[in-house]
PDB file of C-alpha atoms in Angstrom:
ATOM      1  CA  PHE A   1      -0.956  19.196  24.719  1.00 56.00           C
ATOM      2  CA  TYR A   2       0.053  22.298  26.524  1.00 61.00           C
ATOM      3  CA  ASN A   3       1.589  24.853  24.457  1.00 65.00           C
ATOM      4  CA  THR A   4       0.933  22.972  21.313  1.00 65.00           C
ATOM      5  CA  GLY A   5      -1.830  22.993  18.684  1.00 65.00           C
ATOM      6  CA  ILE A   6      -2.049  19.062  18.814  1.00 73.00           C
ATOM      7  CA  ALA A   7      -5.297  17.703  19.532  1.00 75.00           C
ATOM      8  CA  THR A   8      -5.741  15.842  22.881  1.00 81.00           C
ATOM      9  CA  TYR A   9      -7.226  12.357  23.147  1.00 86.00           C
ATOM     10  CA  VAL A  10      -8.282  10.802  26.408  1.00 89.00           C
ATOM     11  CA  TRP A  11      -7.981   6.968  26.345  1.00 90.00           C
ATOM     12  CA  VAL A  12     -10.035   4.929  29.124  1.00 91.00           C
ATOM     13  CA  LEU A  13      -8.503   1.441  29.256  1.00 91.00           C
ATOM     14  CA  THR A  14      -9.333  -1.488  31.397  1.00 91.00           C
ATOM     15  CA  ASN A  15      -8.978  -5.202  31.741  1.00 90.00           C
ATOM     16  CA  ARG A  16     -12.149  -5.629  33.591  1.00 92.00           C
ATOM     17  CA  LYS A  17     -14.835  -4.353  31.341  1.00 93.00           C
ATOM     18  CA  PRO A  18     -18.413  -4.902  32.205  1.00 93.00           C
ATOM     19  CA  PRO A  19     -20.230  -7.642  30.220  1.00 94.00           C
ATOM     20  CA  HIS A  20     -22.109  -5.161  27.978  1.00 93.00           C
ATOM     21  CA  ARG A  21     -18.407  -3.381  26.775  1.00 94.00           C
ATOM     22  CA  ARG A  22     -16.568  -6.612  26.428  1.00 93.00           C
ATOM     23  CA  GLY A  23     -15.057  -6.785  22.757  1.00 92.00           C
ATOM     24  CA  LYS A  24     -16.370  -3.147  22.051  1.00 94.00           C
ATOM     25  CA  VAL A  25     -14.859   0.111  21.658  1.00 94.00           C
ATOM     26  CA  GLN A  26     -16.762   3.217  22.360  1.00 95.00           C
ATOM     27  CA  LEU A  27     -15.482   6.640  20.479  1.00 94.00           C
ATOM     28  CA  ILE A  28     -16.872  10.014  21.875  1.00 94.00           C
ATOM     29  CA  ASP A  29     -16.420  13.307  19.787  1.00 92.00           C
ATOM     30  CA  ALA A  30     -16.133  15.872  22.515  1.00 91.00           C
ATOM     31  CA  SER A  31     -14.484  18.269  20.241  1.00 87.00           C
ATOM     32  CA  ALA A  32     -17.189  21.013  20.847  1.00 87.00           C
ATOM     33  CA  ARG A  33     -16.901  20.531  24.540  1.00 88.00           C
ATOM     34  CA  PHE A  34     -14.728  23.393  25.714  1.00 87.00           C
ATOM     35  CA  GLN A  35     -14.893  26.638  27.346  1.00 86.00           C
ATOM     36  CA  PRO A  36     -12.375  29.816  26.294  1.00 85.00           C
ATOM     37  CA  LEU A  37      -9.609  30.642  28.728  1.00 81.00           C
ATOM     38  CA  ARG A  38      -9.276  34.112  30.083  1.00 81.00           C
ATOM     39  CA  LYS A  39      -5.752  34.375  29.090  1.00 81.00           C
ATOM     40  CA  ASN A  40      -4.043  32.053  26.504  1.00 77.00           C
ATOM     41  CA  LEU A  41      -1.390  29.793  27.687  1.00 73.00           C
ATOM     42  CA  GLY A  42       1.123  29.678  25.005  1.00 71.00           C
ATOM     43  CA  LYS A  43      -1.250  28.073  22.081  1.00 70.00           C
ATOM     44  CA  LYS A  44      -3.742  26.881  24.576  1.00 74.00           C
ATOM     45  CA  ASN A  45      -6.764  29.047  24.504  1.00 76.00           C
ATOM     46  CA  CYS A  46      -9.460  26.540  25.738  1.00 81.00           C
ATOM     47  CA  GLU A  47     -10.177  24.248  28.506  1.00 81.00           C
ATOM     48  CA  LEU A  48     -12.949  21.646  29.750  1.00 84.00           C
ATOM     49  CA  GLY A  49     -15.366  23.381  32.063  1.00 89.00           C
ATOM     50  CA  GLN A  50     -17.070  21.412  34.620  1.00 92.00           C
ATOM     51  CA  GLN A  51     -20.154  21.204  32.754  1.00 93.00           C
ATOM     52  CA  ASP A  52     -18.149  19.792  29.773  1.00 92.00           C
ATOM     53  CA  ILE A  53     -16.648  17.138  32.071  1.00 92.00           C
ATOM     54  CA  GLU A  54     -20.192  15.820  33.262  1.00 94.00           C
ATOM     55  CA  THR A  55     -21.500  16.095  29.589  1.00 94.00           C
ATOM     56  CA  ILE A  56     -18.524  13.661  28.748  1.00 93.00           C
ATOM     57  CA  CYS A  57     -18.763  11.381  31.565  1.00 94.00           C
ATOM     58  CA  ARG A  58     -22.501  10.951  31.064  1.00 95.00           C
ATOM     59  CA  THR A  59     -22.143  10.081  27.399  1.00 94.00           C
ATOM     60  CA  PHE A  60     -19.489   7.495  28.314  1.00 94.00           C
ATOM     61  CA  LEU A  61     -21.607   5.981  31.012  1.00 94.00           C
ATOM     62  CA  ASP A  62     -24.728   5.583  29.131  1.00 93.00           C
ATOM     63  CA  PHE A  63     -22.713   3.796  26.233  1.00 94.00           C
ATOM     64  CA  GLN A  64     -25.393   4.746  23.625  1.00 94.00           C
ATOM     65  CA  GLU A  65     -25.100   5.238  19.709  1.00 93.00           C
ATOM     66  CA  THR A  66     -25.552   9.049  19.522  1.00 92.00           C
ATOM     67  CA  GLU A  67     -24.041  11.753  17.089  1.00 90.00           C
ATOM     68  CA  GLN A  68     -21.122  12.320  19.522  1.00 91.00           C
ATOM     69  CA  SER A  69     -20.852   8.677  20.778  1.00 93.00           C
ATOM     70  CA  ARG A  70     -20.082   5.777  18.186  1.00 94.00           C
ATOM     71  CA  ILE A  71     -19.536   1.870  19.528  1.00 94.00           C
ATOM     72  CA  PHE A  72     -17.876  -0.585  17.330  1.00 94.00           C
ATOM     73  CA  ASP A  73     -16.465  -4.016  17.568  1.00 94.00           C
ATOM     74  CA  ASN A  74     -12.805  -4.336  18.311  1.00 93.00           C
ATOM     75  CA  ALA A  75     -12.208  -5.780  14.897  1.00 93.00           C
ATOM     76  CA  ALA A  76     -13.303  -2.681  12.996  1.00 93.00           C
ATOM     77  CA  PHE A  77     -10.121  -0.918  13.789  1.00 94.00           C
ATOM     78  CA  GLY A  78      -8.005  -3.822  12.681  1.00 95.00           C
ATOM     79  CA  TYR A  79      -6.357  -4.621   9.328  1.00 96.00           C
ATOM     80  CA  TRP A  80      -4.302  -7.227   7.712  1.00 97.00           C
ATOM     81  CA  LYS A  81      -1.229  -5.741   5.923  1.00 97.00           C
ATOM     82  CA  VAL A  82      -0.767  -8.102   3.068  1.00 96.00           C
ATOM     83  CA  THR A  83       2.112  -8.280   0.784  1.00 96.00           C
ATOM     84  CA  VAL A  84       0.954  -9.106  -2.844  1.00 96.00           C
ATOM     85  CA  GLU A  85       3.697 -10.826  -4.962  1.00 96.00           C
ATOM     86  CA  ARG A  86       3.871 -10.899  -8.809  1.00 96.00           C
ATOM     87  CA  PRO A  87       6.028 -13.234 -10.890  1.00 96.00           C
ATOM     88  CA  LEU A  88       9.426 -12.038 -12.230  1.00 95.00           C
ATOM     89  CA  ARG A  89       9.469 -12.483 -16.043  1.00 95.00           C
ATOM     90  CA  LEU A  90      12.622 -12.617 -17.725  1.00 94.00           C
ATOM     91  CA  ALA A  91      13.960 -12.681 -21.265  1.00 93.00           C
ATOM     92  CA  VAL A  92      17.483 -13.156 -22.897  1.00 91.00           C
ATOM     93  CA  ASP A  93      18.193 -11.165 -25.990  1.00 90.00           C
ATOM     94  CA  TRP A  94      21.963 -11.683 -26.902  1.00 87.00           C
ATOM     95  CA  SER A  95      22.268  -8.475 -28.784  1.00 85.00           C
ATOM     96  CA  GLU A  96      25.991  -6.676 -29.095  1.00 82.00           C
ATOM     97  CA  GLU A  97      24.540  -4.132 -26.365  1.00 84.00           C
ATOM     98  CA  GLN A  98      24.049  -7.254 -23.865  1.00 84.00           C
ATOM     99  CA  GLN A  99      27.136  -9.068 -24.550  1.00 87.00           C
ATOM    100  CA  GLU A 100      29.982  -6.706 -23.650  1.00 87.00           C
ATOM    101  CA  PRO A 101      28.381  -5.514 -20.260  1.00 89.00           C
ATOM    102  CA  PHE A 102      27.681  -9.470 -19.410  1.00 90.00           C
ATOM    103  CA  PHE A 103      31.296 -10.565 -20.276  1.00 90.00           C
ATOM    104  CA  ASN A 104      32.772  -7.544 -18.094  1.00 90.00           C
ATOM    105  CA  ALA A 105      30.539  -8.533 -15.103  1.00 91.00           C
ATOM    106  CA  CYS A 106      31.550 -11.950 -15.535  1.00 89.00           C
ATOM    107  CA  ILE A 107      35.172 -11.560 -15.663  1.00 90.00           C
ATOM    108  CA  GLY A 108      34.987  -8.944 -12.774  1.00 90.00           C
ATOM    109  CA  SER A 109      33.383 -11.603 -10.432  1.00 88.00           C
ATOM    110  CA  GLY A 110      35.863 -14.453 -11.520  1.00 90.00           C
ATOM    111  CA  GLU A 111      32.937 -16.160 -13.633  1.00 89.00           C
ATOM    112  CA  ALA A 112      34.760 -16.340 -17.338  1.00 90.00           C
ATOM    113  CA  PRO A 113      33.651 -19.993 -17.558  1.00 90.00           C
ATOM    114  CA  LEU A 114      30.179 -18.920 -17.245  1.00 90.00           C
ATOM    115  CA  ALA A 115      30.176 -16.220 -20.125  1.00 89.00           C
ATOM    116  CA  ASP A 116      31.903 -18.953 -22.338  1.00 90.00           C
ATOM    117  CA  THR A 117      29.263 -21.200 -21.651  1.00 90.00           C
ATOM    118  CA  VAL A 118      26.557 -18.676 -22.441  1.00 89.00           C
ATOM    119  CA  GLN A 119      28.280 -17.906 -25.601  1.00 90.00           C
ATOM    120  CA  ASP A 120      28.182 -21.509 -26.893  1.00 90.00           C
ATOM    121  CA  VAL A 121      24.577 -21.971 -25.735  1.00 90.00           C
ATOM    122  CA  LEU A 122      23.323 -18.986 -27.397  1.00 89.00           C
ATOM    123  CA  ASP A 123      25.222 -19.669 -30.512  1.00 87.00           C
ATOM    124  CA  GLN A 124      23.126 -22.990 -30.612  1.00 88.00           C
ATOM    125  CA  LEU A 125      19.895 -21.223 -29.582  1.00 88.00           C
ATOM    126  CA  GLY A 126      20.207 -18.208 -31.682  1.00 89.00           C
ATOM    127  CA  PRO A 127      20.426 -14.499 -30.495  1.00 85.00           C
ATOM    128  CA  GLY A 128      16.777 -14.264 -29.290  1.00 80.00           C
ATOM    129  CA  PRO A 129      14.981 -12.855 -27.716  1.00 90.00           C
ATOM    130  CA  HIS A 130      14.282 -15.925 -25.724  1.00 92.00           C
ATOM    131  CA  ARG A 131      11.053 -15.148 -23.411  1.00 92.00           C
ATOM    132  CA  ASP A 132      11.429 -18.568 -21.654  1.00 92.00           C
ATOM    133  CA  PHE A 133      13.918 -17.822 -19.231  1.00 92.00           C
ATOM    134  CA  ASN A 134      13.476 -21.205 -17.435  1.00 91.00           C
ATOM    135  CA  GLY A 135      14.281 -23.092 -20.801  1.00 91.00           C
ATOM    136  CA  PHE A 136      17.613 -20.990 -21.255  1.00 91.00           C
ATOM    137  CA  LEU A 137      18.507 -21.667 -17.707  1.00 92.00           C
ATOM    138  CA  ASP A 138      18.245 -25.347 -18.350  1.00 92.00           C
ATOM    139  CA  ALA A 139      20.094 -25.294 -21.369  1.00 92.00           C
ATOM    140  CA  VAL A 140      23.213 -23.547 -19.706  1.00 91.00           C
ATOM    141  CA  LYS A 141      22.814 -26.030 -16.899  1.00 92.00           C
ATOM    142  CA  GLY A 142      23.047 -28.933 -19.290  1.00 92.00           C
ATOM    143  CA  GLU A 143      26.036 -27.082 -21.167  1.00 91.00           C
ATOM    144  CA  MET A 144      27.754 -26.624 -17.740  1.00 91.00           C
ATOM    145  CA  GLN A 145      27.314 -30.313 -16.575  1.00 91.00           C
ATOM    146  CA  ARG A 146      28.973 -31.417 -19.907  1.00 90.00           C
ATOM    147  CA  ARG A 147      31.945 -28.982 -19.068  1.00 90.00           C
ATOM    148  CA  GLY A 148      32.194 -30.498 -15.325  1.00 91.00           C
ATOM    149  CA  LEU A 149      30.904 -27.118 -14.034  1.00 89.00           C
ATOM    150  CA  LYS A 150      27.812 -26.456 -11.430  1.00 91.00           C
ATOM    151  CA  MET A 151      25.416 -23.937 -11.739  1.00 91.00           C
ATOM    152  CA  THR A 152      25.984 -21.684  -8.572  1.00 91.00           C
ATOM    153  CA  ALA A 153      23.442 -19.103  -6.769  1.00 90.00           C
ATOM    154  CA  ARG A 154      26.312 -16.586  -7.932  1.00 91.00           C
ATOM    155  CA  ARG A 155      26.092 -17.630 -11.477  1.00 91.00           C
ATOM    156  CA  LYS A 156      22.246 -17.566 -11.537  1.00 91.00           C
ATOM    157  CA  THR A 157      22.461 -14.061 -10.308  1.00 91.00           C
ATOM    158  CA  LEU A 158      24.619 -13.126 -13.044  1.00 91.00           C
ATOM    159  CA  LEU A 159      22.310 -14.637 -15.331  1.00 91.00           C
ATOM    160  CA  GLN A 160      19.125 -12.861 -13.879  1.00 91.00           C
ATOM    161  CA  THR A 161      20.656  -9.167 -13.204  1.00 89.00           C
ATOM    162  CA  ARG A 162      23.189  -9.041 -15.986  1.00 91.00           C
ATOM    163  CA  LEU A 163      22.112 -10.673 -18.760  1.00 90.00           C
ATOM    164  CA  ALA A 164      18.179 -11.004 -18.638  1.00 90.00           C
ATOM    165  CA  GLN A 165      15.801  -8.119 -18.625  1.00 91.00           C
ATOM    166  CA  ARG A 166      12.319  -7.803 -17.591  1.00 92.00           C
ATOM    167  CA  ASP A 167       9.700  -8.439 -20.405  1.00 92.00           C
ATOM    168  CA  GLU A 168       6.019  -8.743 -19.630  1.00 92.00           C
ATOM    169  CA  ALA A 169       5.606 -11.007 -22.399  1.00 92.00           C
ATOM    170  CA  ALA A 170       7.728 -13.570 -20.934  1.00 93.00           C
ATOM    171  CA  ALA A 171       7.198 -16.647 -19.110  1.00 93.00           C
ATOM    172  CA  PRO A 172       7.345 -16.360 -15.212  1.00 94.00           C
ATOM    173  CA  VAL A 173      10.824 -17.620 -13.985  1.00 93.00           C
ATOM    174  CA  VAL A 174      10.441 -20.683 -11.787  1.00 91.00           C
ATOM    175  CA  LYS A 175      12.116 -20.827  -8.065  1.00 91.00           C
ATOM    176  CA  LYS A 176      10.735 -24.252  -6.819  1.00 90.00           C
ATOM    177  CA  VAL A 177       9.107 -27.203  -8.340  1.00 89.00           C
ATOM    178  CA  HIS A 178       7.175 -29.289  -5.623  1.00 90.00           C
ATOM    179  CA  ARG A 179       6.741 -32.936  -5.458  1.00 87.00           C
ATOM    180  CA  ARG A 180       4.059 -34.608  -7.553  1.00 84.00           C
ATOM    181  CA  GLY A 181       0.649 -34.671  -5.622  1.00 84.00           C
ATOM    182  CA  THR A 182       1.128 -31.208  -3.940  1.00 88.00           C
ATOM    183  CA  PRO A 183      -2.176 -29.479  -4.570  1.00 91.00           C
ATOM    184  CA  ALA A 184      -2.141 -26.137  -6.757  1.00 90.00           C
ATOM    185  CA  ASP A 185      -3.394 -22.988  -4.536  1.00 93.00           C
ATOM    186  CA  PRO A 186      -2.427 -20.002  -6.873  1.00 94.00           C
ATOM    187  CA  LEU A 187      -3.595 -17.561  -4.457  1.00 94.00           C
ATOM    188  CA  HIS A 188      -1.050 -18.858  -1.939  1.00 94.00           C
ATOM    189  CA  GLY A 189       1.707 -19.064  -4.488  1.00 93.00           C
ATOM    190  CA  LEU A 190       1.312 -22.671  -5.802  1.00 93.00           C
ATOM    191  CA  PHE A 191       0.780 -22.781  -9.622  1.00 92.00           C
ATOM    192  CA  ALA A 192       0.019 -26.095 -11.761  1.00 89.00           C
ATOM    193  CA  THR A 193       1.942 -25.840 -15.087  1.00 83.00           C
ATOM    194  CA  GLY A 194       2.153 -27.648 -17.991  1.00 68.00           C
ATOM    195  CA  PRO A 195       0.589 -30.621 -19.396  1.00 62.00           C
ATOM    196  CA  GLY A 196       1.602 -32.829 -16.429  1.00 69.00           C
ATOM    197  CA  GLY A 197       0.334 -30.275 -14.236  1.00 73.00           C
ATOM    198  CA  ARG A 198       3.358 -30.098 -11.935  1.00 87.00           C
ATOM    199  CA  VAL A 199       3.240 -27.301  -9.315  1.00 91.00           C
ATOM    200  CA  VAL A 200       5.631 -24.597  -8.926  1.00 92.00           C
ATOM    201  CA  GLU A 201       6.406 -21.351  -7.164  1.00 93.00           C
ATOM    202  CA  TYR A 202       7.702 -18.453  -9.001  1.00 94.00           C
ATOM    203  CA  GLU A 203      10.358 -16.076  -8.544  1.00 94.00           C
ATOM    204  CA  PRO A 204       8.837 -12.864  -6.993  1.00 95.00           C
ATOM    205  CA  ASP A 205       9.655  -9.508  -8.762  1.00 94.00           C
ATOM    206  CA  GLY A 206      10.461  -6.504  -6.228  1.00 92.00           C
ATOM    207  CA  GLU A 207       9.568  -4.053  -8.633  1.00 93.00           C
ATOM    208  CA  LEU A 208       6.052  -5.242  -8.943  1.00 94.00           C
ATOM    209  CA  ARG A 209       5.573  -6.063  -5.284  1.00 95.00           C
ATOM    210  CA  ASP A 210       2.639  -4.147  -3.307  1.00 95.00           C
ATOM    211  CA  THR A 211       0.924  -3.824   0.027  1.00 94.00           C
ATOM    212  CA  GLU A 212      -2.714  -3.899   0.687  1.00 95.00           C
ATOM    213  CA  GLN A 213      -4.257  -2.967   3.912  1.00 95.00           C
ATOM    214  CA  ILE A 214      -7.343  -5.022   4.192  1.00 96.00           C
ATOM    215  CA  PRO A 215      -9.842  -4.337   7.378  1.00 95.00           C
ATOM    216  CA  LEU A 216     -10.287  -7.406   9.464  1.00 95.00           C
ATOM    217  CA  GLN A 217     -14.169  -7.218   8.937  1.00 94.00           C
ATOM    218  CA  GLU A 218     -13.586  -7.537   4.966  1.00 94.00           C
ATOM    219  CA  GLU A 219     -16.115  -9.753   3.509  1.00 94.00           C
ATOM    220  CA  GLY A 220     -14.617 -13.212   2.385  1.00 94.00           C
ATOM    221  CA  GLY A 221     -11.238 -12.138   4.140  1.00 95.00           C
ATOM    222  CA  ILE A 222      -8.053 -11.558   2.575  1.00 95.00           C
ATOM    223  CA  GLU A 223      -8.782 -14.042  -0.248  1.00 95.00           C
ATOM    224  CA  GLY A 224     -12.375 -12.306  -0.925  1.00 95.00           C
ATOM    225  CA  PHE A 225     -10.140  -9.105  -1.057  1.00 96.00           C
ATOM    226  CA  LEU A 226      -7.699 -10.316  -3.521  1.00 96.00           C
ATOM    227  CA  GLN A 227     -10.280 -12.097  -5.834  1.00 95.00           C
ATOM    228  CA  ARG A 228     -12.426  -8.985  -6.052  1.00 95.00           C
ATOM    229  CA  GLU A 229      -9.851  -6.125  -6.071  1.00 95.00           C
ATOM    230  CA  VAL A 230      -6.310  -7.495  -7.358  1.00 95.00           C
ATOM    231  CA  LEU A 231      -6.924 -10.754  -9.535  1.00 95.00           C
ATOM    232  CA  PRO A 232      -9.151  -9.187 -12.225  1.00 95.00           C
ATOM    233  CA  TYR A 233      -5.999  -6.797 -12.987  1.00 95.00           C
ATOM    234  CA  ALA A 234      -3.186  -8.899 -12.084  1.00 95.00           C
ATOM    235  CA  PRO A 235      -4.355 -12.594 -12.451  1.00 94.00           C
ATOM    236  CA  ASP A 236      -0.945 -13.884 -11.624  1.00 94.00           C
ATOM    237  CA  ALA A 237      -0.551 -12.353  -8.102  1.00 96.00           C
ATOM    238  CA  TRP A 238      -0.492 -14.100  -4.755  1.00 96.00           C
ATOM    239  CA  PHE A 239       0.646 -13.955  -1.107  1.00 95.00           C
ATOM    240  CA  ILE A 240       2.168 -15.572   1.547  1.00 92.00           C
ATOM    241  CA  PRO A 241       0.015 -16.291   4.492  1.00 92.00           C
ATOM    242  CA  GLU A 242       3.295 -16.461   6.827  1.00 92.00           C
ATOM    243  CA  THR A 243       4.171 -12.663   5.895  1.00 92.00           C
ATOM    244  CA  VAL A 244       0.747 -11.304   6.795  1.00 95.00           C
ATOM    245  CA  LYS A 245       0.816  -8.800   9.765  1.00 96.00           C
ATOM    246  CA  ILE A 246      -2.131  -7.576  11.834  1.00 96.00           C
ATOM    247  CA  GLY A 247      -2.731  -4.136  12.957  1.00 95.00           C
ATOM    248  CA  TYR A 248      -5.025  -1.640  14.216  1.00 94.00           C
ATOM    249  CA  GLU A 249      -5.876   2.122  13.976  1.00 92.00           C
ATOM    250  CA  ILE A 250      -8.450   4.479  14.946  1.00 90.00           C
ATOM    251  CA  SER A 251      -9.420   7.581  12.862  1.00 87.00           C
ATOM    252  CA  PHE A 252     -11.805  10.019  14.428  1.00 86.00           C
ATOM    253  CA  ASN A 253     -12.339  11.858  10.855  1.00 85.00           C
ATOM    254  CA  ARG A 254     -13.318   8.718   9.355  1.00 85.00           C
ATOM    255  CA  TYR A 255     -16.379   8.413  12.042  1.00 85.00           C
ATOM    256  CA  PHE A 256     -17.182  11.984  12.879  1.00 85.00           C
ATOM    257  CA  TYR A 257     -16.334  13.794   9.803  1.00 80.00           C
ATOM    258  CA  LYS A 258     -19.295  16.141   8.677  1.00 78.00           C
ATOM    259  CA  PRO A 259     -18.685  17.418   5.036  1.00 79.00           C
ATOM    260  CA  GLN A 260     -19.360  20.837   4.550  1.00 79.00           C
ATOM    261  CA  PRO A 261     -22.245  21.421   2.320  1.00 83.00           C
ATOM    262  CA  MET A 262     -21.579  22.647  -1.268  1.00 84.00           C
ATOM    263  CA  ARG A 263     -22.453  26.259  -1.961  1.00 82.00           C
ATOM    264  CA  THR A 264     -25.402  26.771  -4.220  1.00 86.00           C
ATOM    265  CA  LEU A 265     -25.258  28.221  -7.671  1.00 87.00           C
ATOM    266  CA  GLU A 266     -27.015  31.248  -6.497  1.00 86.00           C
ATOM    267  CA  GLU A 267     -24.440  32.042  -3.833  1.00 83.00           C
ATOM    268  CA  ILE A 268     -21.728  31.470  -6.369  1.00 85.00           C
ATOM    269  CA  GLN A 269     -23.271  33.892  -8.628  1.00 86.00           C
ATOM    270  CA  ALA A 270     -23.909  36.591  -6.241  1.00 85.00           C
ATOM    271  CA  ASP A 271     -20.082  36.454  -5.012  1.00 84.00           C
ATOM    272  CA  ILE A 272     -19.164  36.744  -8.568  1.00 84.00           C
ATOM    273  CA  VAL A 273     -21.324  39.698  -9.191  1.00 82.00           C
ATOM    274  CA  GLN A 274     -19.964  41.380  -6.120  1.00 82.00           C
ATOM    275  CA  VAL A 275     -16.264  40.813  -7.265  1.00 82.00           C
ATOM    276  CA  GLU A 276     -17.172  42.486 -10.513  1.00 76.00           C
ATOM    277  CA  GLN A 277     -18.625  45.587  -9.084  1.00 76.00           C
ATOM    278  CA  GLU A 278     -15.642  45.879  -6.418  1.00 73.00           C
ATOM    279  CA  THR A 279     -13.473  45.440  -9.679  1.00 73.00           C
ATOM    280  CA  GLU A 280     -15.062  48.218 -11.420  1.00 69.00           C
ATOM    281  CA  GLY A 281     -15.033  50.607  -8.881  1.00 65.00           C
ATOM    282  CA  LEU A 282     -11.346  50.175  -8.265  1.00 68.00           C
ATOM    283  CA  MET A 283     -10.616  50.408 -11.906  1.00 63.00           C
ATOM    284  CA  HIS A 284     -12.634  53.644 -11.812  1.00 64.00           C
ATOM    285  CA  ASP A 285     -10.616  54.889  -8.968  1.00 67.00           C
ATOM    286  CA  ILE A 286      -7.194  54.027 -10.559  1.00 68.00           C
ATOM    287  CA  LEU A 287      -8.215  55.462 -14.024  1.00 63.00           C
ATOM    288  CA  ASN A 288      -9.348  58.877 -11.969  1.00 67.00           C
ATOM    289  CA  THR A 289      -5.853  58.893 -10.216  1.00 62.00           C
ATOM    290  CA  ASP A 290      -4.007  58.593 -13.478  1.00 56.00           C
ATOM    291  CA  ARG A 291      -5.811  61.339 -15.179  1.00 55.00           C
ATOM    292  CA  GLY A 292      -5.319  63.650 -12.214  1.00 56.00           C
ATOM    293  CA  ARG A 293      -1.450  62.954 -12.258  1.00 56.00           C
ATOM    294  CA  GLY A 294      -1.581  63.689 -15.952  1.00 53.00           C
TER     295      GLY A 294
END
């Protein structure tokens, strides 16, 4: 672009492609096609000459694979943006360090009855740590029901954020239990648990959430990628198909970059010898200068 060092890309777009171009994208590397300006215009120091324009147009019309012309399917530039979830794992440890902050949070939220209920439940269960938050939550719900109280969303949030702590060794926190007969599908967040095989969804852990950019032409699609690249390291991971987004990007460097060959050992050695020789001469001059001053 004029007066900048930004590279220029020329896009040729049409919705009336001939049959042999449909579903295809042609990339042309014309970075070597230019002629210098007699006088710079800002940072602009070159332009396309008539011969350059003719060469580029001929390459475009030929529609052939060459070193400067690459042809791809449309899908080669596409990708799925997939959010990968991991389950939230919480443990309850009724230590002195935890009790006071939890009581203060409950009182500050107007939920003093919740603090009293938790105190009584943990007096029965023991201080812990209790690494099954689901069982702990059921115990609290049972005690609240006995007292004529309900487990509201705010009370559950207080238990999760002000009392429980993340623990990799803890059981995943259950978000939803599905009806009997619901098929398990772990890769899509439906897990079978317990001897009865009930299917549940887990509460996702925002701190463990990750995003993968998966090519549309990936072998096996999203599922194949996750099974190869994610599940071996995080077997409890899943994704929600409804949250998947599709995007496209074109990187010329990926297709036209030519890595520079590495220098040989002989070339490196010659440079080192030359630097040593120059340094010796410099030290000789410095020493002679100092002696002359003395």
